[in-house]
Coordinates of C-alpha atoms in Angstrom, one line a residue:
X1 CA 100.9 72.6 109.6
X2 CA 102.8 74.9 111.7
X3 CA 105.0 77.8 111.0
X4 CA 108.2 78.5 113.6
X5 CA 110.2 82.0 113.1
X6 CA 113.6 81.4 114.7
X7 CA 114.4 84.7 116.8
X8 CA 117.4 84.9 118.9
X9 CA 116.7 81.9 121.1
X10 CA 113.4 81.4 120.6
X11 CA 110.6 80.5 118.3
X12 CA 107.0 82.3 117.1
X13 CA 105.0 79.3 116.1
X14 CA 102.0 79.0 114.4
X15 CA 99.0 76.6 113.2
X16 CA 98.0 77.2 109.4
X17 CA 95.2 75.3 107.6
X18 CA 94.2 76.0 104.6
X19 CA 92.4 79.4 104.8
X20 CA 93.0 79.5 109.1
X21 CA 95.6 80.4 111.1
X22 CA 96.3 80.6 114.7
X23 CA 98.9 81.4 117.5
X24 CA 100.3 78.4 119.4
X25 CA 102.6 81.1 121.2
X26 CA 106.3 82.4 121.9
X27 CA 108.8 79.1 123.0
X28 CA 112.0 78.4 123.2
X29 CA 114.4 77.2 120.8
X30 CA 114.9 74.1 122.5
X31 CA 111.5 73.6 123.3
X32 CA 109.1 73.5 120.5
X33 CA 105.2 73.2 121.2
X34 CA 103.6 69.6 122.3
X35 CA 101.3 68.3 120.5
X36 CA 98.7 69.1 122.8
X37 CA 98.7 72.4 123.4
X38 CA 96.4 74.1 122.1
X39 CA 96.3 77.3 119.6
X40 CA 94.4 80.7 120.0
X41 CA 93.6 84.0 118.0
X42 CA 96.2 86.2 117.0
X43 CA 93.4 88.6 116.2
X44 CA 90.1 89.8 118.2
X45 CA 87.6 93.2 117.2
X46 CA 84.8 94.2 118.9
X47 CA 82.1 96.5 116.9
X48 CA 78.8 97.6 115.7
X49 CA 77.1 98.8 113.0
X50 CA 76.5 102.9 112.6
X51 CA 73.1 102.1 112.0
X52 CA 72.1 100.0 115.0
X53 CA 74.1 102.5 117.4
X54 CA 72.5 105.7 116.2
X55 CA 69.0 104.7 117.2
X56 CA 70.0 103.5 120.3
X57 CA 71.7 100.7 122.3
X58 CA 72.9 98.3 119.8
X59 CA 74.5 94.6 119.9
X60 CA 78.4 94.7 119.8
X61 CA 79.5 91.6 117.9
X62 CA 82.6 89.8 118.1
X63 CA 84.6 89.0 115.6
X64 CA 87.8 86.8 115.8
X65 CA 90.6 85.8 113.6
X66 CA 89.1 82.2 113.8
X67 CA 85.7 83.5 111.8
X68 CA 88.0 85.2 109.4
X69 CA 89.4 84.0 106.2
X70 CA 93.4 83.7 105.3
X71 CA 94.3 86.4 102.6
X72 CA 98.0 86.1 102.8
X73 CA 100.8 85.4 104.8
X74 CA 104.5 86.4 104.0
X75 CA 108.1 87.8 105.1
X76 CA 109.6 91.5 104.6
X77 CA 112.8 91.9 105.0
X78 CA 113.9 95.4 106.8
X79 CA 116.5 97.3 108.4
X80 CA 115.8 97.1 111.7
X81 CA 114.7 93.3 111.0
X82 CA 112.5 90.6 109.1
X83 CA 108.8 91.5 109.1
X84 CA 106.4 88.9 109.1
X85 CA 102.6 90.2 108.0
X86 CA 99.3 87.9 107.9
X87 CA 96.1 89.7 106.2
X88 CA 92.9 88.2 107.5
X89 CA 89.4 89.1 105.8
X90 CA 86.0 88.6 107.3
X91 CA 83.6 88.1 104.1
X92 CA 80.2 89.5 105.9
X93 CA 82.0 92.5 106.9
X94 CA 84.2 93.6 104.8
X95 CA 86.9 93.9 107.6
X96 CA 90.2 93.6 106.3
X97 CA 92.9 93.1 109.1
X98 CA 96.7 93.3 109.0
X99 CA 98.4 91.7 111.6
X100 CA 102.6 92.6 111.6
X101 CA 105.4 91.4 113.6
X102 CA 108.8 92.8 113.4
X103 CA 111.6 90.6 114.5
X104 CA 114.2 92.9 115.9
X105 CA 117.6 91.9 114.4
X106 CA 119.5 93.3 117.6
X107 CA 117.5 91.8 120.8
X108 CA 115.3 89.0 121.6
X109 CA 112.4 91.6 121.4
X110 CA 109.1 91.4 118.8
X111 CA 106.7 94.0 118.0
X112 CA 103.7 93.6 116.7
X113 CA 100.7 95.7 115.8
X114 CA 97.5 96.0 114.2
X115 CA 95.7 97.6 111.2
X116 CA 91.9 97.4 110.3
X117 CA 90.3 98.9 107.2
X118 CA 87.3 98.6 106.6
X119 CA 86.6 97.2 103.2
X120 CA 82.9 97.2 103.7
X121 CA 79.5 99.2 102.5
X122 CA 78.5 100.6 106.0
X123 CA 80.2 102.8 108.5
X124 CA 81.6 100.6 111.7
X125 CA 82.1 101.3 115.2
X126 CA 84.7 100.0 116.9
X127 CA 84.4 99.1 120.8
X128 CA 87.8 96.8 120.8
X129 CA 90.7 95.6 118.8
X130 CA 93.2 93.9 120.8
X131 CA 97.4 94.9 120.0
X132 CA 98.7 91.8 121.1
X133 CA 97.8 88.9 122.2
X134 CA 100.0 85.7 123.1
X135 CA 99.3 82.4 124.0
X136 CA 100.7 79.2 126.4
X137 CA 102.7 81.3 128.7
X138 CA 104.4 79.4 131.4
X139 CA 104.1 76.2 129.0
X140 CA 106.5 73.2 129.5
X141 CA 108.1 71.7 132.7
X142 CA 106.1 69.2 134.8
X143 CA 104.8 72.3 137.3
X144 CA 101.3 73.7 136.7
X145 CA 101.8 77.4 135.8
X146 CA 99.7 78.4 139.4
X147 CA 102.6 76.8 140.9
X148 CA 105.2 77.8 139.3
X149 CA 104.9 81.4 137.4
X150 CA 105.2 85.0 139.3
X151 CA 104.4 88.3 137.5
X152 CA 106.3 91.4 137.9
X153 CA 104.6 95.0 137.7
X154 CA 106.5 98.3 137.8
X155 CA 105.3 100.9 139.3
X156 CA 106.2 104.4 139.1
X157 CA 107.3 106.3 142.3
X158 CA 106.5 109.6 141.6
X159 CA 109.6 110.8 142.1
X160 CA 111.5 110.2 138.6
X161 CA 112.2 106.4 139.6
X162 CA 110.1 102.8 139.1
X163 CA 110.2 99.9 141.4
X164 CA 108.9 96.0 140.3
X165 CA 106.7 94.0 142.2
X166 CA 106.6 90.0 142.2
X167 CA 103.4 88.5 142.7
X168 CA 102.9 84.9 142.6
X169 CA 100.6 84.3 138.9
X170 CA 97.9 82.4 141.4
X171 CA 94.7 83.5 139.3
X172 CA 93.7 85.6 135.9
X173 CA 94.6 89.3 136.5
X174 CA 94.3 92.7 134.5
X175 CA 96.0 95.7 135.4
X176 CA 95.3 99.2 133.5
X177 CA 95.8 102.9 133.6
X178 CA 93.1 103.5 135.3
X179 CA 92.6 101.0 138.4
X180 CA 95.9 101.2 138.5
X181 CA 97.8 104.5 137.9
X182 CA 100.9 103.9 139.2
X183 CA 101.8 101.1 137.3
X184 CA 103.3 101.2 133.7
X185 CA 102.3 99.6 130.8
X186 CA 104.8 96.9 131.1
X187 CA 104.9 93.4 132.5
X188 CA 107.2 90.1 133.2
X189 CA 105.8 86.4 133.7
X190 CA 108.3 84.1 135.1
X191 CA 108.5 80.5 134.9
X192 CA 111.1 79.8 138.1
X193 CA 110.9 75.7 136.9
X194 CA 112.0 76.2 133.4
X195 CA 113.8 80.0 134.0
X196 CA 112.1 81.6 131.5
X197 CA 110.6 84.9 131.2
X198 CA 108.8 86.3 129.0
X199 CA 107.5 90.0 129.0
X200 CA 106.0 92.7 127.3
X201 CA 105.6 96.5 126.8
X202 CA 102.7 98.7 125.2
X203 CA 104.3 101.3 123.2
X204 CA 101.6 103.8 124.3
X205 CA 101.3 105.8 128.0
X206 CA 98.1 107.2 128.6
X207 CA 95.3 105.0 128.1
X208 CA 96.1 100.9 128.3
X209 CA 95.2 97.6 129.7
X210 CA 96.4 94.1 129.5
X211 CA 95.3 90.8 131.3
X212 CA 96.8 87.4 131.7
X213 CA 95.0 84.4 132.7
X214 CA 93.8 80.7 131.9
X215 CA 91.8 80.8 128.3
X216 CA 92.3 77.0 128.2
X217 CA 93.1 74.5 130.6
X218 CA 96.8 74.4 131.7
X219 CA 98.0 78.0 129.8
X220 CA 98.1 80.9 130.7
X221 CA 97.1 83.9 127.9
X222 CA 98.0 87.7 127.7
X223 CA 96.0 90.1 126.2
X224 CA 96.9 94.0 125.4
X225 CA 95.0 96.6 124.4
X226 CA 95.9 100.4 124.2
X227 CA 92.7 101.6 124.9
X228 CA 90.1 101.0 128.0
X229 CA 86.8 100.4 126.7
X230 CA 85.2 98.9 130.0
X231 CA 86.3 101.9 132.0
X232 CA 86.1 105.4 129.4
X233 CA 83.9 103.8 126.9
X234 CA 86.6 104.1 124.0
X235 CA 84.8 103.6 120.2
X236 CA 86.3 104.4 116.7
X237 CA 84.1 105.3 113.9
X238 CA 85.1 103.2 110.7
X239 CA 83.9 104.6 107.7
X240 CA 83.8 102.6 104.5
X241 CA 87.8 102.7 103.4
X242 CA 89.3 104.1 106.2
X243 CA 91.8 102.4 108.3
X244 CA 92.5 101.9 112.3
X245 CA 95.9 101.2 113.9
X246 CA 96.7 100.2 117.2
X247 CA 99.9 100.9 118.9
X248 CA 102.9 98.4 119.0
X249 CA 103.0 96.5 121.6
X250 CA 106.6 94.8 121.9
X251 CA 107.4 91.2 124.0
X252 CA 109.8 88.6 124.1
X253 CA 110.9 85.5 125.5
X254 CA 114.7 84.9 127.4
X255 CA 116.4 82.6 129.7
X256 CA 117.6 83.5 133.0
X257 CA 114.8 84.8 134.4
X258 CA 113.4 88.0 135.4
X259 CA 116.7 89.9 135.5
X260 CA 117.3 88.6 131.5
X261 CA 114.0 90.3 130.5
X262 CA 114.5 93.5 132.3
X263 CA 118.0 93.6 130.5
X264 CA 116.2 92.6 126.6
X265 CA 113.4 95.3 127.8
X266 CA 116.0 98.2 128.8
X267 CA 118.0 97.2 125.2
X268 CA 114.2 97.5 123.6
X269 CA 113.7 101.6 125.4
X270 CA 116.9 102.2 124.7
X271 CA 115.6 101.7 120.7
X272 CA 112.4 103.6 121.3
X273 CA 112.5 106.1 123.7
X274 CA 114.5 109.2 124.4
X275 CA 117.8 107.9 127.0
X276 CA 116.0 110.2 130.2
X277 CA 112.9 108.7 129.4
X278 CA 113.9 105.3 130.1
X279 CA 113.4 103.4 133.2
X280 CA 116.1 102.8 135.7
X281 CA 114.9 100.3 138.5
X282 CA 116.7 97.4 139.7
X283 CA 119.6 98.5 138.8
X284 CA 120.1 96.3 135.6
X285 CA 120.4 99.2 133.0

């Protein structure tokens, strides 16, 4: 069965079965998801136990919305706009996981974020837990997405401005805080067959990473963290009861190209940030 939320031109749309649920991705209104395409997880952890990593190197296990069971799913209603929250519980854990996404009543944009208790007997460590991740990006047209998608990185110049760079979407890439310095936690895929854009921005400025590539044939996938485990070794201890949140990580989906998503993102900083704190490049503010 899927599940669409209408949001200002476009549609979140979901898979649900009975006690599963995944992310088909971010379309638009127009355009609703083939019957082929394939879902994903909204939802991915990383973690071991406290006893295996206090004696030593210790297996990290995976753990996946797709192993985990569906608690609840439902709709908020809020000032700033109409919440939707899905609880996901891993039984051999105890991991209890509370995936949220606010649909902004005044722009195109969604945030979304992530909490994790653990519900559990035993102290956790977490190595990963993903803010955001979205599937089937550059999906529709006739084109292949290596053909027909660029992505746009902004960079900052050191001198109080930013400047983007378009780079043709050829093959998976990540980009981070710390391979990358210069380059801020935001992003903009560009479908030049269909004009769509969609993009994204990680609430968070010091220590991030996000990559975008081919998790199943014909789609592309992003994935955003706001931490850098590969590079600093970032872990969480999880004690029994205590919770974990990641920062919000807000994207959307517009027509018109690159220059449309700049505009939705500068409306989105505009929202969150202080006005000198908020880019100026391009000239679209």
């Amino acid at each position: 069965m899927q599940i669409c939320y209408s949001h200002h031109g476009s549609r979140l749309v979901f898979r649900r079965s009975t006690d599963r649920i995944q992310l088909l991705g971010l379309f638009g209104k127009t355009s609703l998801p083939r019957p082929y395409l394939e879902g994903g997880d909204i939802l991915q952890i990383q973690f071991a136990t406290r006893t295996a990593y206090l004696a030593g190197p210790s297996e990290v296990h995976c753990l996946s919305a797709e192993r985990m069971h569906l608690v609840a799913l439902y709709e908020i209603t809020q000032s700033k706009g109409d919440l939707v929250v899905i609880i996901l519980k891993d039984l051999t854990t105890g991991i209890l996981a509370e995936v949220n996404y606010l649909l902004d009543y005044d722009s195109p944009t969604i945030r979304m974020w992530i909490r994790v208790r653990n519900d559990g007997p035993i102290t956790l460590q977490l190595h990963l837990v993903r803010s955001a991740i979205l599937h089937n990006l550059g999906a529709g047209g006739i084109m292949p997405w290596h053909k027909k998608t660029y992505k746009y990185l902004c960079q900052c110049l050191g001198s109080g401005g930013e400047q983007w760079r378009r780079l043709p979407q050829r093959k998976a890439i990540g980009s981070n805080s710390w391979s990358a310095p210069d380059v801020l936690p935001v992003g903009i895929l560009e479908d030049v067959e269909t004009g769509k854009a969609w993009y994204w921005f990680l609430e968070h400025s010091y220590l991030w990473d996000w990559e975008i590539g081919e998790e199943t044939a014909g789609s592309l996938s992003l994935w955003v963290n706001d931490h850098t485990p590969r590079q600093n070794g970032w872990r969480m201890e999880l004690q029994p009861g205590s919770t974990f949140k990641t920062s919000p990580v807000a994207f959307g989906l517009v027509l018109g190209g690159s220059k449309q998503a700049w505009k939705a993102l500068r409306a989105h900083w505009r929202q969150v940030l202080k006005p000198s704190h908020c880019p100026s490049v391009m000239g679209y503010g």
